[in-house]
mmCIF file of C-alpha atoms in Angstrom:
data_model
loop_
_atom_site.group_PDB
_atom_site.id
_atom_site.type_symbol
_atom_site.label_atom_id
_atom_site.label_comp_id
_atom_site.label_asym_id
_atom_site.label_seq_id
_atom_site.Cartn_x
_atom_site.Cartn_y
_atom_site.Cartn_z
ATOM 1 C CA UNK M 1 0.000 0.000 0.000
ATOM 2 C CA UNK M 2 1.059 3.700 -0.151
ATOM 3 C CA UNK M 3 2.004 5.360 3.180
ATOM 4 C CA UNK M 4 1.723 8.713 3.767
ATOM 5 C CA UNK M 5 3.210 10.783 6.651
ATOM 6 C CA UNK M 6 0.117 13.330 6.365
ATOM 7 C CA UNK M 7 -3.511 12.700 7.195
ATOM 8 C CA UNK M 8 -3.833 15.456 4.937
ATOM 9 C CA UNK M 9 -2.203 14.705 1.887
ATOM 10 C CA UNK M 10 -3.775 10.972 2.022
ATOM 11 C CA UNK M 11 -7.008 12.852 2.183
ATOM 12 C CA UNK M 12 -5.961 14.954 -0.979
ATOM 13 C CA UNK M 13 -5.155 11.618 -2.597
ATOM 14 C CA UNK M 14 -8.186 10.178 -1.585
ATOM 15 C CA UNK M 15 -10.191 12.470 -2.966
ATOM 16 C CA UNK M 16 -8.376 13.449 -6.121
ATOM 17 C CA UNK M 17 -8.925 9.322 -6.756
ATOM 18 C CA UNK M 18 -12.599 9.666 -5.750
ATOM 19 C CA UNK M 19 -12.737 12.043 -8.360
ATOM 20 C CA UNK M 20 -11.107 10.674 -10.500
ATOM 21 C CA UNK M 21 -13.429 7.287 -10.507
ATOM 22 C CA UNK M 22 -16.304 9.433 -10.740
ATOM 23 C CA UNK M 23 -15.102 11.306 -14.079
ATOM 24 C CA UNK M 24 -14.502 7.875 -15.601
ATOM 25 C CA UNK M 25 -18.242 6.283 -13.945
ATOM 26 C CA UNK M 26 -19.651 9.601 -15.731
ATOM 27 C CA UNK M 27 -17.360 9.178 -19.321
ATOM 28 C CA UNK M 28 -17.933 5.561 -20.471
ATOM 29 C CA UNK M 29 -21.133 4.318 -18.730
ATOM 30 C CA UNK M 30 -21.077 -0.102 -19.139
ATOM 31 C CA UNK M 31 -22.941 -1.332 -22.247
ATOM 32 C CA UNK M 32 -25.485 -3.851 -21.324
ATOM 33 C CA UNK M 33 -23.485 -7.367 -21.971
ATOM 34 C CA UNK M 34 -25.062 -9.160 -24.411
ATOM 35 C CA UNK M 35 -24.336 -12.327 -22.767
ATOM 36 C CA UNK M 36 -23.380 -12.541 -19.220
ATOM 37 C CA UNK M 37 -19.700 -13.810 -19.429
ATOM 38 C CA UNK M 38 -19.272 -11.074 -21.921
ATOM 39 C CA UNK M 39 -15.447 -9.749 -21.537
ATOM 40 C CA UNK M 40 -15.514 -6.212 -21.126
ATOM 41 C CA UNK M 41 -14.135 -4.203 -24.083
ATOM 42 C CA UNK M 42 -10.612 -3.473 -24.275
ATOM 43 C CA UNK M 43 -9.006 -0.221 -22.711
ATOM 44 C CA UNK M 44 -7.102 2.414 -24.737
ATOM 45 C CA UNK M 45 -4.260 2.838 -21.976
ATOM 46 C CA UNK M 46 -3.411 6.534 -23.540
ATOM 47 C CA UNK M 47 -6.866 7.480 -23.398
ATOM 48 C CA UNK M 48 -7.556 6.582 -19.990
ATOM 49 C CA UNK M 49 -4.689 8.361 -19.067
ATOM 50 C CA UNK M 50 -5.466 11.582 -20.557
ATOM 51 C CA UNK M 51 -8.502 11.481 -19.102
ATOM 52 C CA UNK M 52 -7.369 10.987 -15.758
ATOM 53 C CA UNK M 53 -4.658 13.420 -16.017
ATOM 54 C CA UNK M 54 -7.249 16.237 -17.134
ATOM 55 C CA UNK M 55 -9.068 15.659 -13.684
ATOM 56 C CA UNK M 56 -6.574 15.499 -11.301
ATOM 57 C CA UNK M 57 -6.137 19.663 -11.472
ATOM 58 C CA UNK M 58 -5.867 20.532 -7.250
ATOM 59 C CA UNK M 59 -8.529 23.727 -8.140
ATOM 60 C CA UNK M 60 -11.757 22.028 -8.867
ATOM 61 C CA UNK M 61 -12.573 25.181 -10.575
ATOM 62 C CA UNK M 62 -9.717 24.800 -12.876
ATOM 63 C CA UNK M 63 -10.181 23.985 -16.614
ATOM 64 C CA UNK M 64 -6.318 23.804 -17.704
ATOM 65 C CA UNK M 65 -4.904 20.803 -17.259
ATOM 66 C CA UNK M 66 -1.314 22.855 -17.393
ATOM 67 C CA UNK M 67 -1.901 25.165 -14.707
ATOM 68 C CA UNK M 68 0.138 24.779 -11.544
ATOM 69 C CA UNK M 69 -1.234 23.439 -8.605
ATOM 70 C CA UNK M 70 -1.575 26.722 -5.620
ATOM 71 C CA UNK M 71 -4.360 25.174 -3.278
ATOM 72 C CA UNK M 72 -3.088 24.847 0.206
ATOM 73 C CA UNK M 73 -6.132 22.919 1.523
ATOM 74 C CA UNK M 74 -6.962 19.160 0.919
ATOM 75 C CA UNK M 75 -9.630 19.760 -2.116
ATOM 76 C CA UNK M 76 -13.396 18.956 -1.618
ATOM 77 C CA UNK M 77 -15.539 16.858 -4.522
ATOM 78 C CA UNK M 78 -16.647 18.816 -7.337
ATOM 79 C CA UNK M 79 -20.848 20.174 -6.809
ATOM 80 C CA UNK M 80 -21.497 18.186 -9.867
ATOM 81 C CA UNK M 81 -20.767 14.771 -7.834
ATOM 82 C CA UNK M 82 -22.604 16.301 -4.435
ATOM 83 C CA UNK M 83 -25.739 16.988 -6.618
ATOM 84 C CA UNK M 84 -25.690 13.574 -8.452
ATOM 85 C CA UNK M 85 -25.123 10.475 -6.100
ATOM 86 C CA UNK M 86 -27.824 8.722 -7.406
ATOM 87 C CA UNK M 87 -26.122 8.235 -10.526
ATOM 88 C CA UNK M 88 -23.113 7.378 -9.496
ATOM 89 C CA UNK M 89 -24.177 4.627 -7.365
ATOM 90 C CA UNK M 90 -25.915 3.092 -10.548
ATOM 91 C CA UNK M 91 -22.556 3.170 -12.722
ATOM 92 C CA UNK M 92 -19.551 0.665 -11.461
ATOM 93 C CA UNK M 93 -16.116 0.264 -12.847
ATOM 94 C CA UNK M 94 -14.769 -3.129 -13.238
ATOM 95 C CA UNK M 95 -11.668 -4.004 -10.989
ATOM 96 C CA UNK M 96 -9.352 -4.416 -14.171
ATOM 97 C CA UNK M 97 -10.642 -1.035 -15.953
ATOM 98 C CA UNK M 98 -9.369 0.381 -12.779
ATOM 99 C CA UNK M 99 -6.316 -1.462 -12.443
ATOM 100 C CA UNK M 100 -5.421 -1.002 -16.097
ATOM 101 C CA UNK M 101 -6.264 2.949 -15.409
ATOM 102 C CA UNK M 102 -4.573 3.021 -12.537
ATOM 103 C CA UNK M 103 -0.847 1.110 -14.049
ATOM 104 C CA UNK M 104 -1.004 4.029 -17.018
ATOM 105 C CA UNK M 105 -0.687 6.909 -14.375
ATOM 106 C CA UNK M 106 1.750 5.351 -12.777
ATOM 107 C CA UNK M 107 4.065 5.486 -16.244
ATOM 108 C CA UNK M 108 3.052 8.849 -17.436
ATOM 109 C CA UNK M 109 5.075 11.799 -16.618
ATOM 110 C CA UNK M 110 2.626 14.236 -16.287
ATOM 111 C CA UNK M 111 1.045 12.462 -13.528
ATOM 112 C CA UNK M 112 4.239 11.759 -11.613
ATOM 113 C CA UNK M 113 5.190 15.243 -12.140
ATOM 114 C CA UNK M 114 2.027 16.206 -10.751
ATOM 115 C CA UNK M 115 2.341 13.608 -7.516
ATOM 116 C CA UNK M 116 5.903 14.954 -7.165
ATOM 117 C CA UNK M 117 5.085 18.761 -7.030
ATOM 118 C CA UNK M 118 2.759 18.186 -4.691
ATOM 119 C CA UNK M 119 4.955 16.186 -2.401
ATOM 120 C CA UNK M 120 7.677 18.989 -2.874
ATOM 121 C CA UNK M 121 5.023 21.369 -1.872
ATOM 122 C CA UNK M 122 4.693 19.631 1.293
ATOM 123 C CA UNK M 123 8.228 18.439 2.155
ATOM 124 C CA UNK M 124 9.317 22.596 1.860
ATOM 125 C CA UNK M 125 6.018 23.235 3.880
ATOM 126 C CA UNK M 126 6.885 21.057 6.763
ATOM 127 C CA UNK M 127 10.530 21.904 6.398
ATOM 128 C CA UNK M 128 9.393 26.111 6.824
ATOM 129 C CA UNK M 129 7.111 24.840 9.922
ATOM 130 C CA UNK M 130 10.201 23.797 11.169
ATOM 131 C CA UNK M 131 12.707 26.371 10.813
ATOM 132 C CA UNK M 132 9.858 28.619 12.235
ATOM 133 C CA UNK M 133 8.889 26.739 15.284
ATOM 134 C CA UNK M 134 11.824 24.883 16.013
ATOM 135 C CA UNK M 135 11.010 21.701 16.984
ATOM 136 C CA UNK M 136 10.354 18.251 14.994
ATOM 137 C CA UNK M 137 7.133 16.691 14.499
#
């Protein structure tokens, strides 16, 4: 599993990946299977990516992709998922969609560039807390 050091940041994580799992529920809705051992249609890898990358922006307000993260708060779920639970407790993603989603973040730069600015951020955040009140965590 990951680990992380902040209740915080594994909240932003948590909900950036909430988010993220919503986006995709809302994108490709599941096709009724025409039989029920139906295999579930392949996954364009590149796709999924890019459309994981384009919601994982820290201002939920945000429309470029590009811009640079400035939040300083752990980010709350967009109003679009508050106002719609319904329908996103009808739509499931497979465990292997996920998986296959998850494995092409992990080798895209953008994303890791993304999950290492942010862990920057907080490493020089702590390290200023620090220096200003003197004493370790």
């Amino acid at each position: 599993g990951i680990w992380f050091h902040d209740d915080d940041e594994r909240t932003q994580v948590s909900n950036l990946l909430t988010n993220i799992v919503a986006d995709l529920a809302k994108k490709d809705p599941p096709s009724a299977p025409s039989t029920p051992a139906a295999a579930p249609p392949p996954v364009d890898a590149g796709a999924a990516a890019s459309a994981l990358i384009s919601s994982m922006t820290l201002d939920p307000n945000s429309t470029s992709s590009k811009s640079t993260p400035t939040g300083s708060g752990p980010t709350t779920p967009s109003r679009k998922s508050q106002q719609q639970p319904h329908q996103q407790q009808q739509q499931t993603l497979d465990k292997k969609s996920l998986q296959l989603a998850l494995l092409s973040l992990v080798q895209d730069d953008r994303f890791l560039d993304l999950i290492h600015a942010q862990y920057v951020k907080v490493a020089h955040a702590r390290e200023q807390k620090q220096k200003q009140g003197g004493k370790g965590p």
